Short mmCIF file of C-alpha atoms and ligand atoms in Angstrom, two decimals:
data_model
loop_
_atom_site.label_atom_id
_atom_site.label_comp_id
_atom_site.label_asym_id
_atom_site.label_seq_id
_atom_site.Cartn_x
_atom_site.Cartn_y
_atom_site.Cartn_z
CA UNK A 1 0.00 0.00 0.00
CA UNK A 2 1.43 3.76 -0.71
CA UNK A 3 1.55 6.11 1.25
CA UNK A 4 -0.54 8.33 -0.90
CA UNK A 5 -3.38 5.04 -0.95
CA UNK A 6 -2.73 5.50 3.40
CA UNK A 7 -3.53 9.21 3.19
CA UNK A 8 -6.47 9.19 0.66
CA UNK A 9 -8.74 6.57 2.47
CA UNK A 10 -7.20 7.19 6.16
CA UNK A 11 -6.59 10.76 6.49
CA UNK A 12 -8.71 12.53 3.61
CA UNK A 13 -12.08 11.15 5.13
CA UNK A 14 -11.78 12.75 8.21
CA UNK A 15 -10.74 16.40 6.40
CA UNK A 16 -13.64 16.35 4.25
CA UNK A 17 -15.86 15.63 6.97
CA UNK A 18 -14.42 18.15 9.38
CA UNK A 19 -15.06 20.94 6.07
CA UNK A 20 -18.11 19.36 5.84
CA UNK A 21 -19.16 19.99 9.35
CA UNK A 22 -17.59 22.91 10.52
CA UNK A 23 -17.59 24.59 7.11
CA UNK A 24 -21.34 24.34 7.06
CA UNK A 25 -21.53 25.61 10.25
CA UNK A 26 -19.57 28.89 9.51
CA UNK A 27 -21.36 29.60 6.18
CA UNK A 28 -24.76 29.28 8.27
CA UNK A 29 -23.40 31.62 10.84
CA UNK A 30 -22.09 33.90 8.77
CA UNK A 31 -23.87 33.93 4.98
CA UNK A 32 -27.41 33.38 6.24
CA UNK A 33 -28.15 35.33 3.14
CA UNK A 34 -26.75 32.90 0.64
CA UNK A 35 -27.90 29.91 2.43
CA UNK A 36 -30.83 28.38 -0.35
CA UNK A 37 -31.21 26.68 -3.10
CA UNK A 38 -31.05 29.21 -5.79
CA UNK A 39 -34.39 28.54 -7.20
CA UNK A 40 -34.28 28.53 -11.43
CA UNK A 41 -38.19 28.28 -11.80
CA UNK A 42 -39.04 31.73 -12.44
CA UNK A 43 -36.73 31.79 -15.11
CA UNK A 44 -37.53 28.81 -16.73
CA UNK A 45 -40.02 26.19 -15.26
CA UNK A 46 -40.72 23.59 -17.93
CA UNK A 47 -37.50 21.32 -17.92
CA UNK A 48 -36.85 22.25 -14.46
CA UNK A 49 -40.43 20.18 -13.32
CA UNK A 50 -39.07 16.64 -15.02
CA UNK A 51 -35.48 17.47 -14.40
CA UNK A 52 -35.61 18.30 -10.44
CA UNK A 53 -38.12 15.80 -9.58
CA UNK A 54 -36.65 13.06 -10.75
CA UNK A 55 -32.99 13.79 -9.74
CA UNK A 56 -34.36 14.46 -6.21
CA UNK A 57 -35.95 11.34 -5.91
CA UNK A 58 -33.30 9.46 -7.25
CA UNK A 59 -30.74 11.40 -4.86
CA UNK A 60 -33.04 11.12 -1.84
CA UNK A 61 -33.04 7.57 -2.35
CA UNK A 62 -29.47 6.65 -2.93
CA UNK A 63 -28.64 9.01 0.05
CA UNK A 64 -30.66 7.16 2.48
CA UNK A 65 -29.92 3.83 0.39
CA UNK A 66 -25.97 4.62 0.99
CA UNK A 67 -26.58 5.92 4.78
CA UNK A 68 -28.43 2.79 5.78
CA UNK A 69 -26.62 -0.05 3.54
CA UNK A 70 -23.15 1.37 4.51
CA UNK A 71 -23.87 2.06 8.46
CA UNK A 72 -25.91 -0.20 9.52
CA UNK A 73 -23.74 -3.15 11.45
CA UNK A 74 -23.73 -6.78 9.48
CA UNK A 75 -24.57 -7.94 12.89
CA UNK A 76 -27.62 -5.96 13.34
CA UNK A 77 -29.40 -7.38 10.09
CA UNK A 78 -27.30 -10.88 10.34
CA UNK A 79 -30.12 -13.04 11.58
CA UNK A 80 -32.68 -12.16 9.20
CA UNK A 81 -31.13 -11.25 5.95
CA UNK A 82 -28.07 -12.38 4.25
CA UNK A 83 -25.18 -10.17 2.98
CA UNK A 84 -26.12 -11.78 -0.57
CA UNK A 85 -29.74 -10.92 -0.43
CA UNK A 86 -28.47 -7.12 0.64
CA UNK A 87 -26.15 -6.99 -2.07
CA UNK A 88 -29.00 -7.70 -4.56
CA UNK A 89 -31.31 -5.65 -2.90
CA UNK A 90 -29.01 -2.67 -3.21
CA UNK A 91 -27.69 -3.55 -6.73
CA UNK A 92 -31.53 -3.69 -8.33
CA UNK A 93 -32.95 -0.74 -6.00
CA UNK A 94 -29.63 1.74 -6.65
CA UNK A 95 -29.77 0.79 -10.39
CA UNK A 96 -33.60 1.52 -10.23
CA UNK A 97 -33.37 5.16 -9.09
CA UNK A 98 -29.23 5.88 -10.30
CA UNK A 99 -31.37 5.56 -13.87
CA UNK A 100 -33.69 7.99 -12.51
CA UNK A 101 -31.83 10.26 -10.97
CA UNK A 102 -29.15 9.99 -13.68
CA UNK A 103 -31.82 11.50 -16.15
CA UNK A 104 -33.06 13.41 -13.90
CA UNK A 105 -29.60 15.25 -13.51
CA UNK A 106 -28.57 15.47 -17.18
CA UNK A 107 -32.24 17.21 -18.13
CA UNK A 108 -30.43 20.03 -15.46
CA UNK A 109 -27.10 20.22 -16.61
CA UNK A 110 -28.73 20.22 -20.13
CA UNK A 111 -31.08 23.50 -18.48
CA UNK A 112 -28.60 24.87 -17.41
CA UNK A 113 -25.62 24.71 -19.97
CA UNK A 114 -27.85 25.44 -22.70
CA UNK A 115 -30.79 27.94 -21.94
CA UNK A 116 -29.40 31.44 -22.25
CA UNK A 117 -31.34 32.80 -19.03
CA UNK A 118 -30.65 30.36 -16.91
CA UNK A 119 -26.62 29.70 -17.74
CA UNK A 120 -26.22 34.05 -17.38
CA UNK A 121 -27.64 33.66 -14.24
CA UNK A 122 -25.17 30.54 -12.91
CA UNK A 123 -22.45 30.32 -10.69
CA UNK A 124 -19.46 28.65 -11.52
CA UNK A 125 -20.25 26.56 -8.75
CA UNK A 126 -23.68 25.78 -9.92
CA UNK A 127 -22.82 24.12 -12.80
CA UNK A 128 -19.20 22.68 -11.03
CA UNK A 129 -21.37 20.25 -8.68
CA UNK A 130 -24.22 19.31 -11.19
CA UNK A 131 -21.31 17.84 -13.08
CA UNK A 132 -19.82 16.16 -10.25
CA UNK A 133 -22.60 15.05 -9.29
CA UNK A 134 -22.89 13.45 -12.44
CA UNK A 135 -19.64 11.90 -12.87
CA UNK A 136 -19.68 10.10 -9.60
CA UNK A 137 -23.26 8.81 -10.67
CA UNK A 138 -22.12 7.22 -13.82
CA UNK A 139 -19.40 5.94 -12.11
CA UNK A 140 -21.95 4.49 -8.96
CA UNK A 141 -23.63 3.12 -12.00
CA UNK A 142 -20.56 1.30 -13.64
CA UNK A 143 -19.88 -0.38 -9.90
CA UNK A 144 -22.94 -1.97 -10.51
CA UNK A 145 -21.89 -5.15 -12.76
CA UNK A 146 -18.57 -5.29 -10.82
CA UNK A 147 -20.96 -5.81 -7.34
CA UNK A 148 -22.73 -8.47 -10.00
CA UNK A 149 -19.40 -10.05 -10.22
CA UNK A 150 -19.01 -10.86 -6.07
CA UNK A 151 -23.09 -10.97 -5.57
CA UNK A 152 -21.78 -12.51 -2.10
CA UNK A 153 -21.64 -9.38 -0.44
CA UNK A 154 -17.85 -9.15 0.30
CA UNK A 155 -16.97 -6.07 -1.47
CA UNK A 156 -19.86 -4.64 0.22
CA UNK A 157 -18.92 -5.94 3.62
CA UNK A 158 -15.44 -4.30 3.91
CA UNK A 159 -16.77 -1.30 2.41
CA UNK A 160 -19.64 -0.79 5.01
CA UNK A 161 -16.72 -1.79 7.80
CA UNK A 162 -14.75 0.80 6.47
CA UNK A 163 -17.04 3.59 6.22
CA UNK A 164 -18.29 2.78 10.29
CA UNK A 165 -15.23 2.39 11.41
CA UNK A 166 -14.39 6.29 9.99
CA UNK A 167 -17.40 7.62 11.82
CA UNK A 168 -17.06 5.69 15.01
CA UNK A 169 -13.87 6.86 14.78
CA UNK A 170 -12.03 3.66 15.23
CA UNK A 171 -8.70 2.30 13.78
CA UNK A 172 -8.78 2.25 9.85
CA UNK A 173 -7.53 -0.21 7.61
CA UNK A 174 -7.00 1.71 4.37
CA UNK A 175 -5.15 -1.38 3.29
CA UNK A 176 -8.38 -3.95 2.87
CA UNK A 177 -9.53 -1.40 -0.16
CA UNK A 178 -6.39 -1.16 -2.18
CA UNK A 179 -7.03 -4.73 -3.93
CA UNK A 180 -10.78 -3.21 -4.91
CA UNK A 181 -11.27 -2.31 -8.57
CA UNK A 182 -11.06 1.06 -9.62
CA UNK A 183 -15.01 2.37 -10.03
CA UNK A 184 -15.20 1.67 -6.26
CA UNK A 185 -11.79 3.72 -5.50
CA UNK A 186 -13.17 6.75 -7.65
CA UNK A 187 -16.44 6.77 -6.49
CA UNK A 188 -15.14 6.60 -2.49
CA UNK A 189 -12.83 9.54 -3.09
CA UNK A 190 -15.29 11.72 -5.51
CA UNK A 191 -18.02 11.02 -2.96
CA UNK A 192 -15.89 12.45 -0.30
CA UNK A 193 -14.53 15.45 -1.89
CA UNK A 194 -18.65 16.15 -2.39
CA UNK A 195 -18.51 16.35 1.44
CA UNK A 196 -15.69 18.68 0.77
CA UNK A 197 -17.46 21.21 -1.23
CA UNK A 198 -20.78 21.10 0.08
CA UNK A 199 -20.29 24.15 2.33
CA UNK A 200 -18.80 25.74 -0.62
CA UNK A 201 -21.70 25.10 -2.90
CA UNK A 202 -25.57 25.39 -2.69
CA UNK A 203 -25.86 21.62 -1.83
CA UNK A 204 -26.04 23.47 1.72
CA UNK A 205 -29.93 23.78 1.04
CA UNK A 206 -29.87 20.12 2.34
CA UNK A 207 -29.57 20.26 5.25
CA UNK A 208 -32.66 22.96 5.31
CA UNK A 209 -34.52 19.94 3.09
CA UNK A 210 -33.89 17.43 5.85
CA UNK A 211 -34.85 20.02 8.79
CA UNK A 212 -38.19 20.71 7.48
CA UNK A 213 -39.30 17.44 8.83
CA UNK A 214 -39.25 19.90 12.07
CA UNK A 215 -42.74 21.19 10.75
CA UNK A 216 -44.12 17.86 11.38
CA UNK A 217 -43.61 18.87 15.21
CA UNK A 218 -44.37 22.76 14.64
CA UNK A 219 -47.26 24.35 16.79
CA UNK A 220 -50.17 24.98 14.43
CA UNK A 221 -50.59 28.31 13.04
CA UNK A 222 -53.85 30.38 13.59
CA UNK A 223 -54.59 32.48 10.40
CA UNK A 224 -57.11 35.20 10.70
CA UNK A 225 -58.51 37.05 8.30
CA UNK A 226 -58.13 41.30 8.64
CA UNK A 227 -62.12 41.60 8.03
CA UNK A 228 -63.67 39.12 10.53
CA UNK A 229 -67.83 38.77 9.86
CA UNK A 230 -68.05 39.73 6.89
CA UNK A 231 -71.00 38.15 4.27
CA UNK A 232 -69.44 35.87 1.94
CA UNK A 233 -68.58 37.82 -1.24
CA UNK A 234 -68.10 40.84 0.41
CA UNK A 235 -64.97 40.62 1.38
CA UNK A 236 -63.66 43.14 -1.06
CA UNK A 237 -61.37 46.72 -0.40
CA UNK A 238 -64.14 49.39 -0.45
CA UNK A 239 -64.90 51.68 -3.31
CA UNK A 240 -63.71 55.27 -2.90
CA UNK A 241 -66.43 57.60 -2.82
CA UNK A 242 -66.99 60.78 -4.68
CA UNK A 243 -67.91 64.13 -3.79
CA UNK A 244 -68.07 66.45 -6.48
CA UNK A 245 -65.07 65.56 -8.93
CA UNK A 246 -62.75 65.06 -6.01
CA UNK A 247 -61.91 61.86 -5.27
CA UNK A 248 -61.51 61.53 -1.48
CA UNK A 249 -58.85 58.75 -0.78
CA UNK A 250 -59.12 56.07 1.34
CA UNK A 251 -56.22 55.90 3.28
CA UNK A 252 -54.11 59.38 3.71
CA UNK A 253 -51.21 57.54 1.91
CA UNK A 254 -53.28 57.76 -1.34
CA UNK A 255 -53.71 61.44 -1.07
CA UNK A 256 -52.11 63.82 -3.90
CA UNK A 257 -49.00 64.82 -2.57
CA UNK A 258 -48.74 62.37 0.14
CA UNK A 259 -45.56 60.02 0.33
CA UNK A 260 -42.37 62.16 0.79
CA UNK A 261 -44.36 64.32 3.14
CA UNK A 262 -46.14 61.72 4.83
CA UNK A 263 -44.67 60.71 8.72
CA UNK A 264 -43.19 57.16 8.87
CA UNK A 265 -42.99 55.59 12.34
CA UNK A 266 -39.35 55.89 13.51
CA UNK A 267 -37.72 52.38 13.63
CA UNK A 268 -36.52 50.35 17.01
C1 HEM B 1 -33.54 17.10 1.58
C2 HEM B 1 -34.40 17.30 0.69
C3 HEM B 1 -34.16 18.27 -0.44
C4 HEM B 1 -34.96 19.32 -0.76
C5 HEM B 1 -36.23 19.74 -0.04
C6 HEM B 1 -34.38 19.97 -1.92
C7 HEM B 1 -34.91 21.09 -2.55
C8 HEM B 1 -34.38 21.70 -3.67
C9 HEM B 1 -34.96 22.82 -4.34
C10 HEM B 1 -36.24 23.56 -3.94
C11 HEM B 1 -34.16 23.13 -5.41
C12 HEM B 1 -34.34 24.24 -6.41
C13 HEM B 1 -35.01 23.70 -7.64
C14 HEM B 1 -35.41 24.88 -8.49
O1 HEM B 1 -34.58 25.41 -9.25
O2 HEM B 1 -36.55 25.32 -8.34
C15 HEM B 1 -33.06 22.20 -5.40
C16 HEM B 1 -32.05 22.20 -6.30
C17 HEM B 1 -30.97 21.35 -6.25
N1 HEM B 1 -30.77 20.33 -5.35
FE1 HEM B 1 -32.00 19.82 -3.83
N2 HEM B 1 -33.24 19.31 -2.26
C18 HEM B 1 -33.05 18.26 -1.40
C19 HEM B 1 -32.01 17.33 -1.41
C20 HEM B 1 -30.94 17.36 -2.30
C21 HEM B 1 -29.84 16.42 -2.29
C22 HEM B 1 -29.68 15.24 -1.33
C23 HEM B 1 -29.00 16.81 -3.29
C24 HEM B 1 -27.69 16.22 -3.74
C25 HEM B 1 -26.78 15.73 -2.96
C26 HEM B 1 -29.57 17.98 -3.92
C27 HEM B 1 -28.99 18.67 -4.97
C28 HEM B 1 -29.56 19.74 -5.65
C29 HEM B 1 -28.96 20.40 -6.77
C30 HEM B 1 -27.61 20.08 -7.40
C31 HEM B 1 -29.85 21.40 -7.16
C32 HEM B 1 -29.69 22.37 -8.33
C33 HEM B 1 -30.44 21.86 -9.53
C34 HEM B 1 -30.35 22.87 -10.67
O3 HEM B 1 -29.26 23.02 -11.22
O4 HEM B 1 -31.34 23.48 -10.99
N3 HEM B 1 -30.75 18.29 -3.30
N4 HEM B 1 -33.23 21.34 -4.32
#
């Protein structure tokens, strides 16, 4: 094993967690502003509708897909499922939605790249981790008949040992990967540097996505109308009325003249 091999799957995973973590902690605290998805849709909805929904589901579900296959202990699931019936299970399920998501993805980079509005409007960035993104799919996708190859679940067993024993923080063996073929190397290292950049990037948004399952728990909000008891229908401003030719405004903000002159309520 090099040293380089050493550093890259022992050392590297802990730096682009540590940017991950504390990076998105300082942009929060600091760029509340620039903290969001960057919406496109008023620009340009019709591509975005097909594009976004189906990357998102097919993201959503490989995220959770990777969090869960990779972290959950082989002794936990042991007794009722065996590590060949996970490996097919994750092989036919992340193939299902990598498809999706992987058309999903290149309708947006498509969007994006190629509508004038919407590439004027881009970051650098923007179009930086839709491509990344994309790479490390195809490449998640081209592990796929290499997992086919060793459908006993071994490949997947020292990866998912690996990756728990990096967040339990427990003595890594960068060694046991550096017989593994190469789409599994790439994908491992890309999918890390991801972690890297995500504080950098507007992937930050997810981390909002996630915490609006908070509004499952959120009081209830009481909405009252301004105009309380008022017949149905009638629930309209009021017409000015006339006298004479003058028009006599309904609020004094409408009056002629009114504006520069008119008192605002001093602030604090
Ligand atoms: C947690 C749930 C999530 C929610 C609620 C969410 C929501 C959104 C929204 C509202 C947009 C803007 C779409 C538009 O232009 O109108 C967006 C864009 C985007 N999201 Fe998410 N997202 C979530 C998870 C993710 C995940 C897990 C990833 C990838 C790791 C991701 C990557 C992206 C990217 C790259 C874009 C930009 C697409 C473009 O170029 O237009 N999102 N997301």
């Amino acid at each position: 094993m090099s040293a380089l091999h050493g550093f890259v799957f022992g050392v590297y995973p802990y730096i682009a967690l540590t940017v991950f973590l504390v990076g998105s902690l300082i942009r929060f605290d600091r760029e509340p502003y620039t903290w969001k998805s960057d919406s496109s849709q008023l620009l340009r909805s019709g591509l975005l509708r097909w594009g976004s929904n189906l990357f998102h589901v097919g993201i959503l579900f490989l995220f959770f897909g990777h969090l869960v296959g990779l972290l959950t202990p082989h002794a936990f699931y042991a007794h009722f499922m065996e590590a060949s019936v996970k490996q097919q299970l994750a092989i036919w399920s992340g193939g299902a939605f990598g498809v999706l998501c992987f058309i999903g993805l290149t309708m947006l980079i498509w969007r994006r790249v190629f509508d004038p509005r919407i590439r004027r409007t881009s970051h650098k960035t923007d179009i930086a981790i839709l491509v990344i993104l994309w790479v490390q799919l195809v490449v998640g996708l081209i592990t796929l008949p290499y997992s086919w190859a060793h459908s006993d679940g071994s490949v997947m067993l020292i990866l998912a040992d690996w990756a728990q024993r990096i967040l339990t923080l427990r003595t890594v063996d960068a060694e046991v990967l550096a017989g593994l073929p190469w789409p599994y190397l790439f994908h491992i290292v890309l999918g890390m540097t991801i972690f890297l950049l995500f504080p950098f990037s507007r992937l930050v948004h997810v981390w909002s996505g996630f915490a609006t399952v908070a509004y499952l728990l959120r009081p209830y909000q009481l909405v009252r109308s301004r105009r309380l008891n008022v017949p149905a229908g009638r629930n309209l401003p009021r017409r000015r009325e006339t006298t004479g030719s003058a028009a006599v405004p309904e609020r004094p903000s409408e009056a002629p003249g009114a504006g520069a002159a008119t008192p605002r309520p001093a602030r604090g």
